[in-house]
PDB file of C-alpha atoms and ligand atoms in Angstrom:
ATOM      1  CA  MET A 135     -16.355  29.388 -91.517  1.00 97.00           C
ATOM      2  CA  ARG A 136     -15.257  29.802 -87.898  1.00 98.00           C
ATOM      3  CA  LEU A 137     -16.218  27.018 -85.487  1.00 98.00           C
ATOM      4  CA  LEU A 138     -15.993  26.986 -81.693  1.00 99.00           C
ATOM      5  CA  MET A 139     -16.215  23.690 -79.781  1.00 99.00           C
ATOM      6  CA  VAL A 140     -17.506  24.099 -76.214  1.00 99.00           C
ATOM      7  CA  CYS A 141     -17.598  21.788 -73.168  1.00 98.00           C
ATOM      8  CA  LEU A 142     -17.416  22.384 -69.422  1.00 98.00           C
ATOM      9  CA  GLY A 143     -13.701  22.350 -68.599  1.00 98.00           C
ATOM     10  CA  ASN A 144     -12.121  22.677 -72.070  1.00 98.00           C
ATOM     11  CA  ILE A 145      -9.709  19.872 -71.168  1.00 98.00           C
ATOM     12  CA  CYS A 146     -11.452  16.647 -72.277  1.00 98.00           C
ATOM     13  CA  ARG A 147     -14.162  16.828 -74.953  1.00 98.00           C
ATOM     14  CA  SER A 148     -13.841  20.178 -76.724  1.00 98.00           C
ATOM     15  CA  PRO A 149     -10.028  19.960 -77.191  1.00 98.00           C
ATOM     16  CA  LEU A 150     -10.602  16.603 -78.891  1.00 98.00           C
ATOM     17  CA  ALA A 151     -13.350  18.107 -81.045  1.00 99.00           C
ATOM     18  CA  GLU A 152     -10.999  20.968 -81.992  1.00 99.00           C
ATOM     19  CA  GLY A 153      -8.139  18.615 -82.889  1.00 98.00           C
ATOM     20  CA  ILE A 154     -10.365  16.257 -84.868  1.00 98.00           C
ATOM     21  CA  MET A 155     -12.052  19.118 -86.745  1.00 98.00           C
ATOM     22  CA  LYS A 156      -8.662  20.596 -87.699  1.00 98.00           C
ATOM     23  CA  ALA A 157      -7.600  17.183 -89.029  1.00 98.00           C
ATOM     24  CA  LYS A 158     -10.817  16.966 -91.089  1.00 98.00           C
ATOM     25  CA  ALA A 159     -10.142  20.431 -92.502  1.00 98.00           C
ATOM     26  CA  LYS A 160      -6.792  19.149 -93.781  1.00 97.00           C
ATOM     27  CA  LYS A 161      -8.327  15.926 -95.103  1.00 96.00           C
ATOM     28  CA  TYR A 162     -10.993  17.817 -97.076  1.00 96.00           C
ATOM     29  CA  ASN A 163      -8.802  20.805 -97.859  1.00 96.00           C
ATOM     30  CA  ILE A 164     -11.335  23.232 -96.413  1.00 97.00           C
ATOM     31  CA  ASP A 165     -10.434  26.656 -95.101  1.00 96.00           C
ATOM     32  CA  ILE A 166     -11.926  26.909 -91.615  1.00 98.00           C
ATOM     33  CA  GLU A 167     -10.906  28.348 -88.279  1.00 98.00           C
ATOM     34  CA  VAL A 168     -11.453  26.082 -85.261  1.00 98.00           C
ATOM     35  CA  ASP A 169     -11.059  26.817 -81.559  1.00 98.00           C
ATOM     36  CA  SER A 170     -12.462  25.467 -78.295  1.00 99.00           C
ATOM     37  CA  ALA A 171     -13.504  26.850 -74.909  1.00 99.00           C
ATOM     38  CA  GLY A 172     -15.144  25.806 -71.646  1.00 98.00           C
ATOM     39  CA  THR A 173     -18.149  27.242 -69.852  1.00 98.00           C
ATOM     40  CA  ALA A 174     -16.252  26.908 -66.529  1.00 98.00           C
ATOM     41  CA  ALA A 175     -12.902  28.403 -65.544  1.00 97.00           C
ATOM     42  CA  TYR A 176     -11.576  25.532 -63.360  1.00 96.00           C
ATOM     43  CA  HIS A 177      -8.835  24.502 -65.775  1.00 97.00           C
ATOM     44  CA  VAL A 178      -7.964  27.749 -67.558  1.00 98.00           C
ATOM     45  CA  GLY A 179      -4.383  27.690 -68.892  1.00 98.00           C
ATOM     46  CA  GLU A 180      -4.022  23.906 -68.606  1.00 98.00           C
ATOM     47  CA  MET A 181      -3.135  21.470 -71.363  1.00 98.00           C
ATOM     48  CA  PRO A 182      -5.804  18.962 -72.395  1.00 98.00           C
ATOM     49  CA  ASP A 183      -6.349  15.973 -70.077  1.00 98.00           C
ATOM     50  CA  SER A 184      -3.672  13.329 -70.666  1.00 97.00           C
ATOM     51  CA  ARG A 185      -6.355  10.782 -71.610  1.00 97.00           C
ATOM     52  CA  SER A 186      -7.659  13.079 -74.381  1.00 98.00           C
ATOM     53  CA  MET A 187      -4.076  13.691 -75.549  1.00 98.00           C
ATOM     54  CA  GLU A 188      -3.482   9.943 -75.648  1.00 98.00           C
ATOM     55  CA  VAL A 189      -6.568   8.964 -77.663  1.00 98.00           C
ATOM     56  CA  ALA A 190      -5.899  11.831 -80.066  1.00 98.00           C
ATOM     57  CA  PHE A 191      -2.246  10.830 -80.471  1.00 98.00           C
ATOM     58  CA  LYS A 192      -3.268   7.220 -81.199  1.00 97.00           C
ATOM     59  CA  ASN A 193      -5.273   8.663 -84.070  1.00 98.00           C
ATOM     60  CA  GLY A 194      -2.490  10.879 -85.400  1.00 98.00           C
ATOM     61  CA  ILE A 195      -3.664  14.119 -83.771  1.00 98.00           C
ATOM     62  CA  ASP A 196      -1.491  16.272 -81.486  1.00 98.00           C
ATOM     63  CA  LEU A 197      -3.350  18.384 -78.903  1.00 98.00           C
ATOM     64  CA  SER A 198      -0.269  19.556 -77.010  1.00 98.00           C
ATOM     65  CA  ASP A 199      -0.431  23.170 -78.252  1.00 98.00           C
ATOM     66  CA  GLN A 200      -3.906  23.678 -76.813  1.00 98.00           C
ATOM     67  CA  ARG A 201      -4.551  25.532 -73.529  1.00 98.00           C
ATOM     68  CA  ALA A 202      -7.903  25.723 -71.772  1.00 98.00           C
ATOM     69  CA  ARG A 203      -9.811  28.983 -71.839  1.00 98.00           C
ATOM     70  CA  LYS A 204     -13.238  30.108 -70.723  1.00 98.00           C
ATOM     71  CA  PHE A 205     -16.007  30.976 -73.165  1.00 99.00           C
ATOM     72  CA  GLN A 206     -16.573  34.731 -73.485  1.00 98.00           C
ATOM     73  CA  THR A 207     -19.591  36.593 -74.794  1.00 98.00           C
ATOM     74  CA  SER A 208     -17.360  38.095 -77.505  1.00 98.00           C
ATOM     75  CA  ASP A 209     -16.988  34.553 -78.896  1.00 98.00           C
ATOM     76  CA  PHE A 210     -20.474  35.028 -80.334  1.00 98.00           C
ATOM     77  CA  ASP A 211     -18.925  37.745 -82.544  1.00 98.00           C
ATOM     78  CA  ARG A 212     -15.782  35.775 -83.419  1.00 98.00           C
ATOM     79  CA  PHE A 213     -17.473  32.509 -84.489  1.00 98.00           C
ATOM     80  CA  ASP A 214     -20.137  31.455 -86.985  1.00 98.00           C
ATOM     81  CA  LYS A 215     -21.092  28.212 -85.220  1.00 98.00           C
ATOM     82  CA  ILE A 216     -20.757  27.267 -81.573  1.00 98.00           C
ATOM     83  CA  LEU A 217     -20.984  23.526 -81.007  1.00 99.00           C
ATOM     84  CA  ALA A 218     -21.996  22.379 -77.520  1.00 99.00           C
ATOM     85  CA  MET A 219     -20.935  18.946 -76.288  1.00 98.00           C
ATOM     86  CA  ASP A 220     -23.919  18.442 -73.967  1.00 98.00           C
ATOM     87  CA  ARG A 221     -27.218  19.930 -72.833  1.00 98.00           C
ATOM     88  CA  TYR A 222     -25.619  21.746 -69.891  1.00 98.00           C
ATOM     89  CA  ASN A 223     -23.086  23.461 -72.129  1.00 98.00           C
ATOM     90  CA  PHE A 224     -25.951  24.291 -74.490  1.00 98.00           C
ATOM     91  CA  SER A 225     -28.072  25.925 -71.797  1.00 98.00           C
ATOM     92  CA  ASP A 226     -25.099  27.799 -70.310  1.00 98.00           C
ATOM     93  CA  LEU A 227     -24.322  29.180 -73.774  1.00 98.00           C
ATOM     94  CA  ALA A 228     -27.980  29.972 -74.491  1.00 98.00           C
ATOM     95  CA  ALA A 229     -28.122  31.971 -71.240  1.00 98.00           C
ATOM     96  CA  LYS A 230     -25.181  34.098 -72.440  1.00 98.00           C
ATOM     97  CA  ALA A 231     -26.667  34.824 -75.874  1.00 98.00           C
ATOM     98  CA  ARG A 232     -27.443  38.530 -76.288  1.00 98.00           C
ATOM     99  CA  ASN A 233     -29.930  38.169 -79.145  1.00 98.00           C
ATOM    100  CA  GLY A 234     -31.454  35.777 -81.663  1.00 98.00           C
ATOM    101  CA  SER A 235     -28.408  35.901 -83.891  1.00 98.00           C
ATOM    102  CA  ASP A 236     -26.200  34.666 -81.015  1.00 98.00           C
ATOM    103  CA  SER A 237     -28.692  31.917 -80.084  1.00 98.00           C
ATOM    104  CA  ALA A 238     -28.927  30.719 -83.672  1.00 98.00           C
ATOM    105  CA  LYS A 239     -25.182  29.969 -83.659  1.00 98.00           C
ATOM    106  CA  ILE A 240     -25.441  27.377 -80.858  1.00 98.00           C
ATOM    107  CA  GLU A 241     -25.933  23.732 -81.787  1.00 98.00           C
ATOM    108  CA  MET A 242     -25.592  20.353 -80.088  1.00 98.00           C
ATOM    109  CA  ILE A 243     -22.664  18.721 -81.890  1.00 98.00           C
ATOM    110  CA  LEU A 244     -24.219  15.238 -81.936  1.00 98.00           C
ATOM    111  CA  ASN A 245     -27.228  16.597 -83.829  1.00 98.00           C
ATOM    112  CA  LYS A 246     -24.869  16.352 -86.804  1.00 98.00           C
ATOM    113  CA  THR A 247     -25.018  12.548 -86.565  1.00 98.00           C
ATOM    114  CA  SER A 248     -28.393  12.166 -84.769  1.00 98.00           C
ATOM    115  CA  PRO A 249     -30.456  15.101 -86.058  1.00 98.00           C
ATOM    116  CA  GLY A 250     -33.000  16.494 -83.622  1.00 97.00           C
ATOM    117  CA  GLU A 251     -32.151  14.030 -80.825  1.00 98.00           C
ATOM    118  CA  ASN A 252     -30.130  16.447 -78.693  1.00 98.00           C
ATOM    119  CA  ARG A 253     -27.769  13.680 -77.550  1.00 98.00           C
ATOM    120  CA  ASP A 254     -24.944  14.469 -75.149  1.00 98.00           C
ATOM    121  CA  VAL A 255     -21.272  13.712 -75.608  1.00 98.00           C
ATOM    122  CA  PRO A 256     -20.855  12.084 -72.180  1.00 97.00           C
ATOM    123  CA  ASP A 257     -18.434  13.786 -69.812  1.00 96.00           C
ATOM    124  CA  PRO A 258     -15.519  11.305 -69.590  1.00 96.00           C
ATOM    125  CA  TYR A 259     -13.613  13.161 -66.837  1.00 96.00           C
ATOM    126  CA  TYR A 260     -14.476  10.892 -63.887  1.00 94.00           C
ATOM    127  CA  GLY A 261     -14.521   7.634 -65.875  1.00 89.00           C
ATOM    128  CA  GLY A 262     -11.956   5.292 -67.415  1.00 89.00           C
ATOM    129  CA  LYS A 263     -10.022   5.359 -70.656  1.00 89.00           C
ATOM    130  CA  ASP A 264     -12.760   3.551 -72.595  1.00 94.00           C
ATOM    131  CA  GLY A 265     -14.925   6.639 -72.091  1.00 97.00           C
ATOM    132  CA  PHE A 266     -12.355   8.668 -74.014  1.00 98.00           C
ATOM    133  CA  ASP A 267     -12.343   6.128 -76.867  1.00 97.00           C
ATOM    134  CA  LYS A 268     -16.137   6.391 -77.088  1.00 98.00           C
ATOM    135  CA  VAL A 269     -16.027  10.183 -77.029  1.00 98.00           C
ATOM    136  CA  TYR A 270     -13.371  10.151 -79.756  1.00 98.00           C
ATOM    137  CA  LYS A 271     -15.555   8.027 -82.032  1.00 98.00           C
ATOM    138  CA  MET A 272     -18.653  10.190 -81.475  1.00 98.00           C
ATOM    139  CA  LEU A 273     -16.717  13.371 -82.203  1.00 98.00           C
ATOM    140  CA  ASP A 274     -14.935  11.870 -85.195  1.00 98.00           C
ATOM    141  CA  ASP A 275     -18.291  10.920 -86.749  1.00 98.00           C
ATOM    142  CA  ALA A 276     -19.821  14.345 -86.029  1.00 98.00           C
ATOM    143  CA  CYS A 277     -16.788  16.245 -87.363  1.00 98.00           C
ATOM    144  CA  GLU A 278     -16.817  14.094 -90.491  1.00 98.00           C
ATOM    145  CA  VAL A 279     -20.396  15.248 -91.182  1.00 98.00           C
ATOM    146  CA  ILE A 280     -19.490  18.883 -90.500  1.00 98.00           C
ATOM    147  CA  ALA A 281     -16.480  18.673 -92.838  1.00 98.00           C
ATOM    148  CA  GLN A 282     -18.516  17.060 -95.604  1.00 97.00           C
ATOM    149  CA  GLU A 283     -21.215  19.722 -95.281  1.00 97.00           C
ATOM    150  CA  ILE A 284     -18.639  22.504 -95.561  1.00 97.00           C
ATOM    151  CA  ALA A 285     -16.774  20.769 -98.413  1.00 96.00           C
ATOM    152  CA  SER A 286     -20.014  20.380-100.369  1.00 94.00           C
ATOM    153  CA  GLY A 287     -21.032  23.975 -99.653  1.00 87.00           C
ATOM    154  CA  SER A 288     -24.215  23.064 -97.759  1.00 70.00           C
TER     155      SER A 288
HETATM  156  P1  LIG B 543     -14.688  18.521 -70.226  1.00 61.94           P
HETATM  157  O1  LIG B 543     -14.552  17.562 -68.964  1.00 61.94           O
HETATM  158  O2  LIG B 543     -15.869  19.426 -69.941  1.00 61.94           O
HETATM  159  O3  LIG B 543     -14.978  17.564 -71.347  1.00 61.94           O
HETATM  160  O4  LIG B 543     -13.388  19.258 -70.360  1.00 61.94           O
HETATM  161  C1  LIG B 543     -14.461  18.017 -67.647  1.00 61.94           C
HETATM  162  C2  LIG B 543     -13.275  18.507 -67.178  1.00 61.94           C
HETATM  163  C3  LIG B 543     -13.179  18.924 -65.870  1.00 61.94           C
HETATM  164  C4  LIG B 543     -14.276  18.865 -65.038  1.00 61.94           C
HETATM  165  C5  LIG B 543     -15.478  18.379 -65.519  1.00 61.94           C
HETATM  166  C6  LIG B 543     -15.563  17.968 -66.824  1.00 61.94           C
HETATM  167  N1  LIG B 543     -14.176  19.264 -63.681  1.00 61.94           N
HETATM  168  O5  LIG B 543     -15.169  19.161 -62.959  1.00 61.94           O
HETATM  169  O6  LIG B 543     -13.105  19.743 -63.269  1.00 61.94           O
END
């Protein structure tokens, strides 16, 4: 299973989702590939936002090897599931899909914990540190569900 986490800048939410998902893969001993990307190019080549690095580090996860990159259409070929952080990421991705098989790979990540509700992971970029703690918890819960689904073969 190859999973791609996608947000806008690939510096706040999706790097956290990538780091958390990799930690879950270790915890459940599942063999998955995880990466992240942004729909925008503003921060390409940058390390994750220091506030994302900090909340991850507090939870035993190191994001310092990650560098932001922009989503590419070829990612539809490289990944089995593409998990959007919010509705804007979802519609940007849907607009890039070349066919039904591409579209079927895109999911709202919080539908893992709130099925069918299409909830957004709020963009924490312009807010305070508490926003990053909230985002961490949402992503940790969603990645836990994803890991359990993969571990149980569903
Ligand atoms: P992210 O957060 O999409 O979670 O990485 C953002 C990062 C940067 C910007 C917006 C959101 N920005 O406008 O530069």
